[in-house]
Short mmCIF file of C-alpha atoms and ligand atoms in Angstrom, two decimals:
data_model
loop_
_atom_site.label_atom_id
_atom_site.label_comp_id
_atom_site.label_asym_id
_atom_site.label_seq_id
_atom_site.Cartn_x
_atom_site.Cartn_y
_atom_site.Cartn_z
CA MET A 10 0.00 0.00 0.00
CA PHE A 11 2.81 2.43 0.85
CA SER A 12 5.46 0.99 -1.47
CA GLN A 13 6.00 4.32 -3.24
CA PHE A 14 7.71 5.82 -0.17
CA ASP A 15 11.45 5.48 0.56
CA ILE A 16 10.78 4.41 4.13
CA SER A 17 8.99 1.25 2.89
CA GLU A 18 12.39 -0.05 1.79
CA LEU A 19 13.36 -0.23 5.45
CA LYS A 20 10.38 -2.18 6.78
CA VAL A 21 12.12 -5.57 6.57
CA ALA A 22 15.00 -4.22 8.67
CA LEU A 23 12.54 -2.71 11.12
CA TYR A 24 10.86 -6.08 11.74
CA GLU A 25 14.27 -7.77 11.93
CA ALA A 26 15.36 -5.26 14.60
CA ALA A 27 12.11 -5.88 16.52
CA GLU A 28 12.72 -9.67 16.48
CA GLU A 29 16.28 -9.18 17.78
CA ILE A 30 15.01 -6.95 20.60
CA LYS A 31 12.47 -9.61 21.63
CA LYS A 32 15.03 -12.40 21.35
CA LEU A 33 17.48 -10.56 23.60
CA GLN A 34 14.81 -9.77 26.23
CA SER A 35 16.00 -12.22 28.91
CA GLU A 36 19.73 -11.81 28.35
CA ALA A 37 20.17 -8.13 27.39
CA GLN A 38 22.94 -6.38 29.30
CA ILE A 39 21.99 -3.02 30.76
CA SER A 40 24.28 -0.07 31.36
CA SER A 41 23.81 3.58 32.32
CA LYS A 42 24.42 6.66 30.14
CA THR A 43 23.98 10.22 31.49
CA SER A 44 22.72 9.00 34.91
CA VAL A 45 21.79 5.76 36.69
CA VAL A 46 18.22 6.05 35.38
CA ASP A 47 19.24 6.70 31.75
CA LEU A 48 19.77 3.22 30.33
CA VAL A 49 21.09 1.54 27.22
CA THR A 50 20.99 -2.20 26.56
CA THR A 51 22.69 -4.54 24.14
CA ALA A 52 19.30 -4.70 22.39
CA ASP A 53 19.31 -0.93 21.69
CA LEU A 54 22.74 -1.35 20.08
CA LYS A 55 21.84 -4.45 18.05
CA SER A 56 18.66 -2.82 16.73
CA GLU A 57 20.60 0.31 15.81
CA GLU A 58 23.24 -1.72 13.96
CA ILE A 59 20.57 -3.47 11.85
CA LEU A 60 18.83 -0.21 10.94
CA ILE A 61 21.97 1.80 10.19
CA ASN A 62 23.45 -0.98 8.04
CA LYS A 63 20.27 -1.16 5.98
CA ILE A 64 20.01 2.62 5.49
CA GLN A 65 23.66 2.85 4.49
CA LYS A 66 23.18 0.05 1.98
CA ILE A 67 20.08 1.53 0.30
CA PHE A 68 20.70 5.27 0.76
CA PRO A 69 24.51 5.60 1.11
CA HIS A 70 24.56 9.41 0.82
CA ASP A 71 21.80 10.14 3.33
CA GLY A 72 22.51 11.44 6.82
CA ILE A 73 21.66 9.36 9.90
CA ILE A 74 20.96 10.63 13.40
CA SER A 75 20.47 7.82 15.85
CA GLU A 76 20.11 7.79 19.63
CA GLU A 77 23.15 5.68 20.43
CA SER A 78 25.62 6.81 17.71
CA GLU A 79 27.50 9.77 16.30
CA PRO A 80 25.75 11.43 13.32
CA ILE A 81 26.59 10.08 9.84
CA ASN A 82 26.81 12.26 6.64
CA LYS A 83 25.93 15.35 8.70
CA ASN A 84 25.66 17.69 5.71
CA SER A 85 23.12 15.73 3.72
CA ASN A 86 19.75 17.48 3.25
CA ARG A 87 18.06 14.07 3.65
CA LYS A 88 18.40 12.63 7.14
CA TRP A 89 17.10 9.49 8.79
CA VAL A 90 16.30 10.00 12.47
CA ILE A 91 16.21 6.71 14.35
CA ASP A 92 15.25 5.56 17.81
CA PRO A 93 16.28 1.89 17.76
CA LEU A 94 14.51 1.17 21.07
CA ASP A 95 12.23 3.74 22.65
CA GLY A 96 11.20 2.72 26.14
CA THR A 97 14.49 1.28 27.32
CA VAL A 98 13.43 1.56 30.97
CA ASN A 99 10.24 -0.38 30.14
CA TYR A 100 12.28 -2.98 28.26
CA ALA A 101 14.80 -3.41 31.05
CA ASN A 102 11.91 -4.01 33.46
CA ASN A 103 9.85 -6.39 31.28
CA ILE A 104 7.13 -3.79 30.64
CA PRO A 105 5.85 -4.43 27.09
CA GLN A 106 5.59 -0.80 25.95
CA VAL A 107 8.50 -0.47 23.56
CA ALA A 108 8.82 0.99 20.06
CA ILE A 109 11.22 1.57 17.21
CA THR A 110 10.98 4.85 15.28
CA ILE A 111 12.35 5.67 11.84
CA LEU A 112 11.78 9.11 10.35
CA LEU A 113 12.92 10.71 7.10
CA VAL A 114 13.60 14.46 7.30
CA GLU A 115 14.20 16.43 4.09
CA ASP A 116 15.45 20.03 4.29
CA SER A 117 14.57 19.97 8.01
CA ILE A 118 10.95 18.88 7.32
CA PRO A 119 9.74 15.50 8.66
CA ILE A 120 8.14 13.74 5.68
CA GLN A 121 7.86 9.98 6.29
CA ALA A 122 7.67 8.18 9.64
CA ILE A 123 7.12 4.70 11.03
CA VAL A 124 6.67 3.77 14.69
CA LEU A 125 6.54 0.03 15.35
CA ASP A 126 4.96 -1.14 18.62
CA ILE A 127 7.12 -4.22 18.88
CA TYR A 128 5.16 -6.25 21.44
CA LYS A 129 1.65 -5.57 20.16
CA ASP A 130 2.90 -5.70 16.59
CA HIS A 131 1.11 -2.53 15.47
CA ILE A 132 2.71 -0.35 12.83
CA TYR A 133 1.95 3.39 12.78
CA GLU A 134 2.84 5.31 9.62
CA GLY A 135 2.68 8.98 8.70
CA TYR A 136 3.37 10.61 5.31
CA LYS A 137 3.40 14.38 4.95
CA GLY A 138 0.37 15.33 2.87
CA TYR A 139 -0.82 11.71 2.55
CA GLY A 140 -2.23 10.91 6.01
CA ALA A 141 -1.53 8.59 8.93
CA PHE A 142 -2.28 4.91 9.32
CA LYS A 143 -2.26 2.07 11.84
CA ASP A 144 -1.75 -1.37 10.34
CA GLY A 145 -2.67 0.11 6.95
CA LEU A 146 -5.95 1.71 8.06
CA LYS A 147 -6.51 5.45 8.43
CA LEU A 148 -6.09 6.56 12.06
CA LYS A 149 -9.19 7.96 13.79
CA ILE A 150 -8.28 10.53 16.41
CA SER A 151 -10.39 11.22 19.54
CA LYS A 152 -13.19 13.76 19.25
CA LYS A 153 -13.12 14.77 22.92
CA THR A 154 -13.73 18.50 23.32
CA GLU A 155 -13.63 18.92 27.11
CA MET A 156 -10.23 19.36 28.71
CA LYS A 157 -11.57 18.23 32.08
CA LYS A 158 -12.34 14.80 30.58
CA ALA A 159 -9.11 14.49 28.58
CA ILE A 160 -6.63 11.69 29.34
CA VAL A 161 -3.15 13.16 29.22
CA ALA A 162 0.08 11.19 28.80
CA THR A 163 3.41 12.60 29.91
CA GLY A 164 6.94 11.61 30.79
CA PHE A 165 9.91 13.04 32.68
CA PRO A 166 13.47 13.59 31.51
CA TYR A 167 16.38 11.86 33.21
CA ASP A 168 17.37 14.99 35.19
CA ARG A 169 14.15 14.48 37.19
CA VAL A 170 16.32 12.80 39.82
CA LEU A 171 18.16 16.10 40.48
CA ASN A 172 15.54 18.64 39.44
CA SER A 173 12.21 16.99 40.26
CA LYS A 174 10.65 20.20 41.69
CA GLN A 175 10.82 22.11 38.42
CA TYR A 176 8.42 19.66 36.75
CA ILE A 177 5.75 19.81 39.48
CA PRO A 178 3.77 23.02 38.70
CA THR A 179 2.87 21.86 35.16
CA PHE A 180 2.12 18.34 36.37
CA GLU A 181 -0.11 19.61 39.20
CA THR A 182 -2.02 21.89 36.81
CA ILE A 183 -2.76 19.04 34.43
CA LEU A 184 -3.71 16.79 37.38
CA LYS A 185 -6.30 19.37 38.48
CA ASN A 186 -7.63 20.16 35.00
CA SER A 187 -7.84 16.82 33.16
CA GLY A 188 -9.68 13.52 33.25
CA GLY A 189 -6.45 11.76 34.29
CA ILE A 190 -2.74 11.44 33.70
CA ARG A 191 -0.87 8.36 32.43
CA ARG A 192 2.91 7.89 32.38
CA PHE A 193 3.58 4.83 30.22
CA GLY A 194 6.60 5.66 28.02
CA SER A 195 7.65 5.08 25.30
CA ALA A 196 7.11 8.69 24.28
CA ALA A 197 6.69 7.65 20.62
CA LEU A 198 3.82 5.32 21.54
CA ASP A 199 2.31 7.95 23.86
CA VAL A 200 2.02 10.33 20.90
CA CYS A 201 0.82 7.59 18.50
CA TRP A 202 -1.86 6.76 21.09
CA VAL A 203 -3.15 10.33 20.84
CA ALA A 204 -3.48 9.72 17.08
CA ASP A 205 -5.12 6.36 17.87
CA ASN A 206 -8.00 7.63 20.06
CA LYS A 207 -6.54 6.34 23.35
CA PHE A 208 -4.97 9.43 24.91
CA ASP A 209 -6.27 12.94 24.16
CA ALA A 210 -3.08 14.87 24.83
CA TYR A 211 0.61 14.57 25.72
CA TYR A 212 3.34 16.91 26.95
CA GLU A 213 6.95 16.37 27.92
CA PHE A 214 9.96 18.60 28.59
CA PHE A 215 13.37 17.92 27.04
CA ILE A 216 12.28 14.89 25.08
CA LYS A 217 14.75 14.01 22.33
CA PRO A 218 13.94 14.36 18.60
CA TRP A 219 14.47 10.64 17.92
CA ASP A 220 11.86 9.84 20.60
CA ILE A 221 9.21 12.20 19.34
CA LEU A 222 9.55 13.70 15.84
CA GLY A 223 8.36 10.63 13.91
CA ALA A 224 5.29 10.19 16.12
CA SER A 225 4.65 13.96 15.85
CA LEU A 226 4.37 13.66 12.06
CA ILE A 227 1.97 10.72 12.49
CA LEU A 228 -0.21 12.68 14.93
CA ASP A 229 -0.19 15.79 12.74
CA GLU A 230 -1.25 13.74 9.72
CA ALA A 231 -3.98 12.05 11.79
CA GLY A 232 -5.54 15.48 12.42
CA GLY A 233 -3.92 16.27 15.76
CA CYS A 234 -1.88 19.28 16.79
CA VAL A 235 1.78 19.19 17.83
CA GLU A 236 3.74 22.24 18.92
CA ASP A 237 6.92 23.01 20.80
CA GLU A 238 7.86 25.83 23.19
CA THR A 239 7.91 28.29 20.24
CA GLU A 240 4.32 27.26 19.33
CA ARG A 241 5.50 25.81 16.02
CA PHE A 242 5.67 22.22 14.75
CA PRO A 243 8.61 20.54 16.56
CA SER A 244 12.12 20.50 15.12
CA MET A 245 15.39 18.78 16.02
CA GLN A 246 15.97 21.63 18.53
CA SER A 247 12.63 21.55 20.41
CA LYS A 248 12.72 21.46 24.21
CA LEU A 249 9.03 20.96 24.99
CA ILE A 250 6.35 19.02 23.13
CA ILE A 251 2.66 19.83 23.50
CA ALA A 252 0.46 17.45 21.51
CA SER A 253 -3.27 16.84 21.39
CA ASN A 254 -6.28 15.70 19.41
CA SER A 255 -6.59 19.38 18.27
CA SER A 256 -10.16 19.97 19.68
CA ILE A 257 -8.71 20.66 23.15
CA HIS A 258 -5.41 22.07 21.91
CA LYS A 259 -5.85 25.75 22.75
CA GLU A 260 -6.88 25.09 26.35
CA PHE A 261 -4.28 22.36 26.86
CA LYS A 262 -1.46 24.46 25.43
CA GLU A 263 -2.35 27.40 27.66
CA LEU A 264 -2.43 25.18 30.75
CA VAL A 265 1.06 23.87 29.95
CA LEU A 266 2.68 27.14 28.85
CA ASN A 267 1.19 29.22 31.68
CA ASN A 268 2.27 26.83 34.41
CA ILE A 269 5.98 26.26 33.85
CA SER A 270 8.23 26.78 36.87
CA GLN A 271 10.59 29.75 36.83
CA ASP A 272 13.65 27.44 36.88
CA LEU A 273 12.40 25.59 33.84
CA LYS A 274 11.50 28.79 31.97
CA THR A 275 15.11 29.96 32.09
CA LYS A 276 16.17 26.67 30.47
CA LEU A 277 13.45 26.77 27.81
CA PHE A 278 13.26 30.34 26.56
C1 LIG B 326 12.37 7.50 27.00
C2 LIG B 326 10.93 7.62 26.59
C3 LIG B 326 10.13 8.07 27.79
C4 LIG B 326 10.57 9.46 28.15
C5 LIG B 326 12.05 9.52 28.48
C6 LIG B 326 12.90 8.84 27.42
P1 LIG B 326 14.24 5.82 26.13
O1 LIG B 326 13.12 6.99 25.92
O2 LIG B 326 10.40 6.45 26.16
O3 LIG B 326 8.75 8.05 27.53
O4 LIG B 326 9.82 9.93 29.24
O5 LIG B 326 12.42 10.86 28.66
O6 LIG B 326 13.14 9.66 26.34
O7 LIG B 326 15.42 6.52 26.72
O8 LIG B 326 13.65 4.83 27.07
O9 LIG B 326 14.48 5.28 24.79
#
């Protein structure tokens, strides 16, 4: 169905990476990156190796930005942004909420994205100007219009251990003004679940582009709204993501932007 898009060429590698991740589940070795709560496993690295090898074989001149590696062909105007395993903390704790994201960015614009939910075996796809799909069927976003009934997903960056207080005012505001908060991770699946009529909104500070940009394209194409701290569609430099089903977007965005702690504001703006 989507064979005309470049990203389709990578689907076999995507499923191969997912199988490797599942196979390594019981024996994956875990180590820490920026802090004890920021993890990488041998499965992240194996998945990344499979995806990078395939991209380099099919599109040797394209750039690659991947979570666990140095950038490749930095100056190319076509770049693949990869998260080989989103939800590493879930994975390391046997929580089956794990995804792989591949995104193609051309001249800084996200144009084709796939997020694979590896344990439920659902594939989310988004194509700029062509729509968004789950397992080949058009995604149907939630129609909820009341913020007080909205289910909001969020997550916290790894510096939460040192700077937990700065995330509280926004969190408390959403707690008071929504139908409920969920913190599942992976961030990519959180955003795809807004597109898939499960959550109604999502926000997170300092989430990385490989975690979120692909899913943002999918949500945008499904009819949702995704903005960053500058109130524009997210870019590789975004520091805050505010995403929703679009009907509640104005109210949700104001709640988030008007309730950011002073400490956090100085880091964002
Ligand atoms: C994580 C996301 C999680 C988010 C973290 C982090 P990782 O990705 O899945 O939802 O809150 O900040 O980015 O590191 O597990 O691949």
